[in-house]
Amino acid sequence: MRYMTKSERFFNEEEMLRIKETTRSVELQTIGEVAVMVVDSSDRYIEAELTGAIIFGSLFSLIITTILFSSSMWVYIPLSFILFFLLWFIFYAIPVLKTPFISFKRKEQEVMERAIRAFYEKGLYRTRKNTGVLFFLSLLEHKVWVLADKGIYEKIDQET
């Protein structure tokens, strides 16, 4: 059995079926072509992993060295490196831990870029009458982006 990502487990089978049926129904009743995409995160945010590992690795090393080794620099430096790599792996393996190290603006930018990339990767810009719509959910960032092609914008009032 393979590991299922958080995005693959986000909706249960019944919810997935309802989404597919609703999408199909909307496509039959309108000229829009709809796609839904759920991703675990829009970016790896490696700088957040590194920042967290450096801060906590140094802090834990300082505490351990001060308590157990009388503040020996010979223990602090190697212990900092060991804890850095251990914590880097932990931040990589548990993405929610890195969220405090990611700015709101950075999250917004990454989700927007990932949604736009998905819009083009799924070919929603090549639909008949330019009526593609993408509902993009990025779980780590708790963000939803809705992108529509120019054919949709021509049909709706811009104030709504």
PDB file of N, CA and C in Angstrom, residues 46-125:
ATOM      1  N   ILE A  46      11.910  25.873   1.522  1.00  0.00           N
ATOM      2  CA  ILE A  46      13.154  25.357   2.088  1.00  0.00           C
ATOM      3  C   ILE A  46      13.804  26.361   3.034  1.00  0.00           C
ATOM      4  N   GLU A  47      13.628  27.661   2.769  1.00  0.00           N
ATOM      5  CA  GLU A  47      14.221  28.661   3.659  1.00  0.00           C
ATOM      6  C   GLU A  47      13.597  28.600   5.050  1.00  0.00           C
ATOM      7  N   ALA A  48      12.321  28.230   5.137  1.00  0.00           N
ATOM      8  CA  ALA A  48      11.663  28.084   6.436  1.00  0.00           C
ATOM      9  C   ALA A  48      12.197  26.853   7.169  1.00  0.00           C
ATOM     10  N   GLU A  49      12.455  25.782   6.427  1.00  0.00           N
ATOM     11  CA  GLU A  49      13.055  24.585   7.028  1.00  0.00           C
ATOM     12  C   GLU A  49      14.421  24.921   7.617  1.00  0.00           C
ATOM     13  N   LEU A  50      15.237  25.609   6.827  1.00  0.00           N
ATOM     14  CA  LEU A  50      16.592  25.961   7.266  1.00  0.00           C
ATOM     15  C   LEU A  50      16.565  26.922   8.447  1.00  0.00           C
ATOM     16  N   THR A  51      15.705  27.921   8.382  1.00  0.00           N
ATOM     17  CA  THR A  51      15.609  28.897   9.474  1.00  0.00           C
ATOM     18  C   THR A  51      15.203  28.215  10.772  1.00  0.00           C
ATOM     19  N   GLY A  52      14.181  27.394  10.714  1.00  0.00           N
ATOM     20  CA  GLY A  52      13.741  26.675  11.909  1.00  0.00           C
ATOM     21  C   GLY A  52      14.820  25.760  12.458  1.00  0.00           C
ATOM     22  N   ALA A  53      15.508  25.045  11.575  1.00  0.00           N
ATOM     23  CA  ALA A  53      16.569  24.128  12.010  1.00  0.00           C
ATOM     24  C   ALA A  53      17.732  24.889  12.636  1.00  0.00           C
ATOM     25  N   ILE A  54      18.103  26.021  12.063  1.00  0.00           N
ATOM     26  CA  ILE A  54      19.209  26.819  12.619  1.00  0.00           C
ATOM     27  C   ILE A  54      18.837  27.385  13.985  1.00  0.00           C
ATOM     28  N   ILE A  55      17.661  27.996  14.077  1.00  0.00           N
ATOM     29  CA  ILE A  55      17.248  28.617  15.343  1.00  0.00           C
ATOM     30  C   ILE A  55      17.123  27.581  16.453  1.00  0.00           C
ATOM     31  N   PHE A  56      16.352  26.530  16.203  1.00  0.00           N
ATOM     32  CA  PHE A  56      16.132  25.541  17.257  1.00  0.00           C
ATOM     33  C   PHE A  56      17.368  24.681  17.515  1.00  0.00           C
ATOM     34  N   GLY A  57      18.136  24.375  16.468  1.00  0.00           N
ATOM     35  CA  GLY A  57      19.378  23.626  16.661  1.00  0.00           C
ATOM     36  C   GLY A  57      20.353  24.380  17.540  1.00  0.00           C
ATOM     37  N   SER A  58      20.517  25.660  17.284  1.00  0.00           N
ATOM     38  CA  SER A  58      21.415  26.491  18.091  1.00  0.00           C
ATOM     39  C   SER A  58      20.898  26.636  19.518  1.00  0.00           C
ATOM     40  N   LEU A  59      19.599  26.873  19.650  1.00  0.00           N
ATOM     41  CA  LEU A  59      19.005  27.045  20.975  1.00  0.00           C
ATOM     42  C   LEU A  59      19.117  25.770  21.811  1.00  0.00           C
ATOM     43  N   PHE A  60      18.745  24.636  21.234  1.00  0.00           N
ATOM     44  CA  PHE A  60      18.846  23.371  21.965  1.00  0.00           C
ATOM     45  C   PHE A  60      20.296  23.047  22.308  1.00  0.00           C
ATOM     46  N   SER A  61      21.205  23.322  21.383  1.00  0.00           N
ATOM     47  CA  SER A  61      22.631  23.081  21.639  1.00  0.00           C
ATOM     48  C   SER A  61      23.121  23.937  22.791  1.00  0.00           C
ATOM     49  N   LEU A  62      22.704  25.191  22.811  1.00  0.00           N
ATOM     50  CA  LEU A  62      23.112  26.102  23.885  1.00  0.00           C
ATOM     51  C   LEU A  62      22.601  25.612  25.236  1.00  0.00           C
ATOM     52  N   ILE A  63      21.345  25.212  25.278  1.00  0.00           N
ATOM     53  CA  ILE A  63      20.757  24.725  26.531  1.00  0.00           C
ATOM     54  C   ILE A  63      21.458  23.455  27.000  1.00  0.00           C
ATOM     55  N   ILE A  64      21.612  22.484  26.104  1.00  0.00           N
ATOM     56  CA  ILE A  64      22.252  21.208  26.465  1.00  0.00           C
ATOM     57  C   ILE A  64      23.696  21.428  26.895  1.00  0.00           C
ATOM     58  N   THR A  65      24.423  22.243  26.141  1.00  0.00           N
ATOM     59  CA  THR A  65      25.832  22.495  26.452  1.00  0.00           C
ATOM     60  C   THR A  65      25.977  23.221  27.781  1.00  0.00           C
ATOM     61  N   THR A  66      25.119  24.191  28.045  1.00  0.00           N
ATOM     62  CA  THR A  66      25.188  24.950  29.296  1.00  0.00           C
ATOM     63  C   THR A  66      24.876  24.058  30.497  1.00  0.00           C
ATOM     64  N   ILE A  67      23.862  23.234  30.378  1.00  0.00           N
ATOM     65  CA  ILE A  67      23.449  22.394  31.507  1.00  0.00           C
ATOM     66  C   ILE A  67      24.410  21.226  31.739  1.00  0.00           C
ATOM     67  N   LEU A  68      24.812  20.539  30.672  1.00  0.00           N
ATOM     68  CA  LEU A  68      25.579  19.300  30.836  1.00  0.00           C
ATOM     69  C   LEU A  68      27.093  19.437  30.668  1.00  0.00           C
ATOM     70  N   PHE A  69      27.558  20.453  29.948  1.00  0.00           N
ATOM     71  CA  PHE A  69      28.981  20.502  29.612  1.00  0.00           C
ATOM     72  C   PHE A  69      29.643  21.834  29.963  1.00  0.00           C
ATOM     73  N   SER A  70      29.125  22.556  30.916  1.00  0.00           N
ATOM     74  CA  SER A  70      29.715  23.810  31.394  1.00  0.00           C
ATOM     75  C   SER A  70      30.030  24.780  30.261  1.00  0.00           C
ATOM     76  N   SER A  71      29.142  24.916  29.330  1.00  0.00           N
ATOM     77  CA  SER A  71      29.261  25.866  28.209  1.00  0.00           C
ATOM     78  C   SER A  71      30.495  25.649  27.348  1.00  0.00           C
ATOM     79  N   SER A  72      30.883  24.417  27.144  1.00  0.00           N
ATOM     80  CA  SER A  72      32.064  24.114  26.329  1.00  0.00           C
ATOM     81  C   SER A  72      31.770  24.341  24.846  1.00  0.00           C
ATOM     82  N   MET A  73      32.597  25.177  24.222  1.00  0.00           N
ATOM     83  CA  MET A  73      32.453  25.449  22.792  1.00  0.00           C
ATOM     84  C   MET A  73      32.761  24.198  21.977  1.00  0.00           C
ATOM     85  N   TRP A  74      33.588  23.304  22.521  1.00  0.00           N
ATOM     86  CA  TRP A  74      33.953  22.062  21.834  1.00  0.00           C
ATOM     87  C   TRP A  74      32.766  21.108  21.727  1.00  0.00           C
ATOM     88  N   VAL A  75      31.809  21.278  22.584  1.00  0.00           N
ATOM     89  CA  VAL A  75      30.591  20.467  22.525  1.00  0.00           C
ATOM     90  C   VAL A  75      29.495  21.215  21.758  1.00  0.00           C
ATOM     91  N   TYR A  76      29.412  22.533  22.000  1.00  0.00           N
ATOM     92  CA  TYR A  76      28.346  23.340  21.400  1.00  0.00           C
ATOM     93  C   TYR A  76      28.353  23.285  19.867  1.00  0.00           C
ATOM     94  N   ILE A  77      29.503  23.477  19.247  1.00  0.00           N
ATOM     95  CA  ILE A  77      29.569  23.551  17.780  1.00  0.00           C
ATOM     96  C   ILE A  77      29.194  22.221  17.118  1.00  0.00           C
ATOM     97  N   PRO A  78      29.817  21.094  17.501  1.00  0.00           N
ATOM     98  CA  PRO A  78      29.407  19.829  16.851  1.00  0.00           C
ATOM     99  C   PRO A  78      27.943  19.458  17.141  1.00  0.00           C
ATOM    100  N   LEU A  79      27.499  19.736  18.369  1.00  0.00           N
ATOM    101  CA  LEU A  79      26.112  19.439  18.726  1.00  0.00           C
ATOM    102  C   LEU A  79      25.145  20.292  17.899  1.00  0.00           C
ATOM    103  N   SER A  80      25.517  21.545  17.644  1.00  0.00           N
ATOM    104  CA  SER A  80      24.692  22.422  16.802  1.00  0.00           C
ATOM    105  C   SER A  80      24.535  21.842  15.405  1.00  0.00           C
ATOM    106  N   PHE A  81      25.631  21.344  14.830  1.00  0.00           N
ATOM    107  CA  PHE A  81      25.562  20.747  13.490  1.00  0.00           C
ATOM    108  C   PHE A  81      24.690  19.495  13.481  1.00  0.00           C
ATOM    109  N   ILE A  82      24.872  18.643  14.471  1.00  0.00           N
ATOM    110  CA  ILE A  82      24.083  17.406  14.545  1.00  0.00           C
ATOM    111  C   ILE A  82      22.592  17.735  14.672  1.00  0.00           C
ATOM    112  N   LEU A  83      22.271  18.643  15.591  1.00  0.00           N
ATOM    113  CA  LEU A  83      20.868  19.009  15.792  1.00  0.00           C
ATOM    114  C   LEU A  83      20.292  19.749  14.586  1.00  0.00           C
ATOM    115  N   PHE A  84      21.129  20.531  13.901  1.00  0.00           N
ATOM    116  CA  PHE A  84      20.667  21.228  12.699  1.00  0.00           C
ATOM    117  C   PHE A  84      20.141  20.222  11.675  1.00  0.00           C
ATOM    118  N   PHE A  85      20.934  19.193  11.378  1.00  0.00           N
ATOM    119  CA  PHE A  85      20.508  18.221  10.360  1.00  0.00           C
ATOM    120  C   PHE A  85      19.299  17.407  10.817  1.00  0.00           C
ATOM    121  N   LEU A  86      19.273  17.056  12.084  1.00  0.00           N
ATOM    122  CA  LEU A  86      18.125  16.332  12.629  1.00  0.00           C
ATOM    123  C   LEU A  86      16.854  17.189  12.531  1.00  0.00           C
ATOM    124  N   LEU A  87      16.968  18.436  12.950  1.00  0.00           N
ATOM    125  CA  LEU A  87      15.802  19.322  12.915  1.00  0.00           C
ATOM    126  C   LEU A  87      15.401  19.696  11.488  1.00  0.00           C
ATOM    127  N   TRP A  88      16.372  19.801  10.592  1.00  0.00           N
ATOM    128  CA  TRP A  88      16.051  20.093   9.190  1.00  0.00           C
ATOM    129  C   TRP A  88      15.158  18.980   8.640  1.00  0.00           C
ATOM    130  N   PHE A  89      15.531  17.730   8.951  1.00  0.00           N
ATOM    131  CA  PHE A  89      14.709  16.605   8.506  1.00  0.00           C
ATOM    132  C   PHE A  89      13.312  16.670   9.132  1.00  0.00           C
ATOM    133  N   ILE A  90      13.239  17.018  10.411  1.00  0.00           N
ATOM    134  CA  ILE A  90      11.940  17.099  11.089  1.00  0.00           C
ATOM    135  C   ILE A  90      11.062  18.186  10.454  1.00  0.00           C
ATOM    136  N   PHE A  91      11.650  19.351  10.168  1.00  0.00           N
ATOM    137  CA  PHE A  91      10.893  20.427   9.513  1.00  0.00           C
ATOM    138  C   PHE A  91      10.453  20.011   8.111  1.00  0.00           C
ATOM    139  N   TYR A  92      11.272  19.233   7.425  1.00  0.00           N
ATOM    140  CA  TYR A  92      10.914  18.729   6.095  1.00  0.00           C
ATOM    141  C   TYR A  92       9.765  17.716   6.198  1.00  0.00           C
ATOM    142  N   ALA A  93       9.862  16.813   7.181  1.00  0.00           N
ATOM    143  CA  ALA A  93       8.887  15.727   7.315  1.00  0.00           C
ATOM    144  C   ALA A  93       7.539  16.192   7.871  1.00  0.00           C
ATOM    145  N   ILE A  94       7.557  17.266   8.656  1.00  0.00           N
ATOM    146  CA  ILE A  94       6.324  17.776   9.267  1.00  0.00           C
ATOM    147  C   ILE A  94       6.145  19.233   8.828  1.00  0.00           C
ATOM    148  N   PRO A  95       5.589  19.438   7.639  1.00  0.00           N
ATOM    149  CA  PRO A  95       5.525  20.783   7.046  1.00  0.00           C
ATOM    150  C   PRO A  95       4.849  21.847   7.905  1.00  0.00           C
ATOM    151  N   VAL A  96       3.882  21.470   8.716  1.00  0.00           N
ATOM    152  CA  VAL A  96       3.171  22.475   9.510  1.00  0.00           C
ATOM    153  C   VAL A  96       4.114  23.186  10.483  1.00  0.00           C
ATOM    154  N   LEU A  97       5.223  22.573  10.854  1.00  0.00           N
ATOM    155  CA  LEU A  97       6.176  23.199  11.772  1.00  0.00           C
ATOM    156  C   LEU A  97       6.859  24.416  11.163  1.00  0.00           C
ATOM    157  N   LYS A  98       6.945  24.463   9.848  1.00  0.00           N
ATOM    158  CA  LYS A  98       7.643  25.587   9.218  1.00  0.00           C
ATOM    159  C   LYS A  98       6.755  26.797   8.970  1.00  0.00           C
ATOM    160  N   THR A  99       5.455  26.689   9.186  1.00  0.00           N
ATOM    161  CA  THR A  99       4.562  27.814   8.892  1.00  0.00           C
ATOM    162  C   THR A  99       4.888  29.089   9.672  1.00  0.00           C
ATOM    163  N   PRO A 100       5.347  29.025  10.924  1.00  0.00           N
ATOM    164  CA  PRO A 100       5.687  30.288  11.601  1.00  0.00           C
ATOM    165  C   PRO A 100       6.851  31.039  10.945  1.00  0.00           C
ATOM    166  N   PHE A 101       7.627  30.354  10.135  1.00  0.00           N
ATOM    167  CA  PHE A 101       8.790  30.964   9.495  1.00  0.00           C
ATOM    168  C   PHE A 101       8.500  31.429   8.062  1.00  0.00           C
ATOM    169  N   ILE A 102       7.231  31.392   7.664  1.00  0.00           N
ATOM    170  CA  ILE A 102       6.836  31.811   6.311  1.00  0.00           C
ATOM    171  C   ILE A 102       5.937  33.036   6.438  1.00  0.00           C
ATOM    172  N   SER A 103       6.295  34.106   5.774  1.00  0.00           N
ATOM    173  CA  SER A 103       5.499  35.333   5.864  1.00  0.00           C
ATOM    174  C   SER A 103       4.172  35.179   5.115  1.00  0.00           C
ATOM    175  N   PHE A 104       3.207  35.972   5.524  1.00  0.00           N
ATOM    176  CA  PHE A 104       1.895  35.975   4.872  1.00  0.00           C
ATOM    177  C   PHE A 104       2.047  36.304   3.392  1.00  0.00           C
ATOM    178  N   LYS A 105       2.866  37.310   3.098  1.00  0.00           N
ATOM    179  CA  LYS A 105       3.074  37.738   1.710  1.00  0.00           C
ATOM    180  C   LYS A 105       3.683  36.616   0.872  1.00  0.00           C
ATOM    181  N   ARG A 106       4.642  35.885   1.452  1.00  0.00           N
ATOM    182  CA  ARG A 106       5.300  34.776   0.739  1.00  0.00           C
ATOM    183  C   ARG A 106       4.294  33.675   0.428  1.00  0.00           C
ATOM    184  N   LYS A 107       3.443  33.338   1.399  1.00  0.00           N
ATOM    185  CA  LYS A 107       2.406  32.322   1.172  1.00  0.00           C
ATOM    186  C   LYS A 107       1.466  32.751   0.047  1.00  0.00           C
ATOM    187  N   GLU A 108       1.008  34.001   0.116  1.00  0.00           N
ATOM    188  CA  GLU A 108       0.114  34.523  -0.921  1.00  0.00           C
ATOM    189  C   GLU A 108       0.749  34.400  -2.302  1.00  0.00           C
ATOM    190  N   GLN A 109       2.002  34.814  -2.403  1.00  0.00           N
ATOM    191  CA  GLN A 109       2.712  34.798  -3.682  1.00  0.00           C
ATOM    192  C   GLN A 109       2.856  33.372  -4.222  1.00  0.00           C
ATOM    193  N   GLU A 110       3.259  32.440  -3.364  1.00  0.00           N
ATOM    194  CA  GLU A 110       3.464  31.054  -3.801  1.00  0.00           C
ATOM    195  C   GLU A 110       2.164  30.388  -4.228  1.00  0.00           C
ATOM    196  N   VAL A 111       1.097  30.628  -3.480  1.00  0.00           N
ATOM    197  CA  VAL A 111      -0.192  30.026  -3.841  1.00  0.00           C
ATOM    198  C   VAL A 111      -0.677  30.595  -5.175  1.00  0.00           C
ATOM    199  N   MET A 112      -0.538  31.910  -5.342  1.00  0.00           N
ATOM    200  CA  MET A 112      -0.957  32.528  -6.599  1.00  0.00           C
ATOM    201  C   MET A 112      -0.163  31.953  -7.776  1.00  0.00           C
ATOM    202  N   GLU A 113       1.157  31.882  -7.630  1.00  0.00           N
ATOM    203  CA  GLU A 113       1.995  31.356  -8.715  1.00  0.00           C
ATOM    204  C   GLU A 113       1.677  29.897  -9.016  1.00  0.00           C
ATOM    205  N   ARG A 114       1.476  29.107  -7.974  1.00  0.00           N
ATOM    206  CA  ARG A 114       1.172  27.678  -8.170  1.00  0.00           C
ATOM    207  C   ARG A 114      -0.192  27.501  -8.830  1.00  0.00           C
ATOM    208  N   ALA A 115      -1.155  28.327  -8.450  1.00  0.00           N
ATOM    209  CA  ALA A 115      -2.488  28.249  -9.058  1.00  0.00           C
ATOM    210  C   ALA A 115      -2.427  28.620 -10.542  1.00  0.00           C
ATOM    211  N   ILE A 116      -1.692  29.666 -10.859  1.00  0.00           N
ATOM    212  CA  ILE A 116      -1.557  30.076 -12.264  1.00  0.00           C
ATOM    213  C   ILE A 116      -0.863  28.984 -13.071  1.00  0.00           C
ATOM    214  N   ARG A 117       0.191  28.401 -12.485  1.00  0.00           N
ATOM    215  CA  ARG A 117       0.892  27.308 -13.177  1.00  0.00           C
ATOM    216  C   ARG A 117      -0.049  26.126 -13.413  1.00  0.00           C
ATOM    217  N   ALA A 118      -0.858  25.790 -12.413  1.00  0.00           N
ATOM    218  CA  ALA A 118      -1.814  24.681 -12.553  1.00  0.00           C
ATOM    219  C   ALA A 118      -2.854  24.989 -13.625  1.00  0.00           C
ATOM    220  N   PHE A 119      -3.294  26.235 -13.694  1.00  0.00           N
ATOM    221  CA  PHE A 119      -4.268  26.654 -14.705  1.00  0.00           C
ATOM    222  C   PHE A 119      -3.734  26.363 -16.106  1.00  0.00           C
ATOM    223  N   TYR A 120      -2.461  26.677 -16.320  1.00  0.00           N
ATOM    224  CA  TYR A 120      -1.858  26.436 -17.636  1.00  0.00           C
ATOM    225  C   TYR A 120      -1.497  24.965 -17.842  1.00  0.00           C
ATOM    226  N   GLU A 121      -1.029  24.294 -16.785  1.00  0.00           N
ATOM    227  CA  GLU A 121      -0.693  22.869 -16.911  1.00  0.00           C
ATOM    228  C   GLU A 121      -1.921  22.037 -17.254  1.00  0.00           C
ATOM    229  N   LYS A 122      -3.062  22.385 -16.700  1.00  0.00           N
ATOM    230  CA  LYS A 122      -4.302  21.649 -16.974  1.00  0.00           C
ATOM    231  C   LYS A 122      -4.943  22.065 -18.300  1.00  0.00           C
ATOM    232  N   GLY A 123      -4.355  23.047 -18.961  1.00  0.00           N
ATOM    233  CA  GLY A 123      -4.857  23.468 -20.267  1.00  0.00           C
ATOM    234  C   GLY A 123      -6.162  24.241 -20.218  1.00  0.00           C
ATOM    235  N   LEU A 124      -6.479  24.835 -19.083  1.00  0.00           N
ATOM    236  CA  LEU A 124      -7.748  25.555 -18.955  1.00  0.00           C
ATOM    237  C   LEU A 124      -7.773  26.854 -19.753  1.00  0.00           C
ATOM    238  N   TYR A 125      -6.635  27.292 -20.212  1.00  0.00           N
ATOM    239  CA  TYR A 125      -6.577  28.489 -21.053  1.00  0.00           C
ATOM    240  C   TYR A 125      -6.898  28.160 -22.516  1.00  0.00           C
TER     241      TYR A 125
END
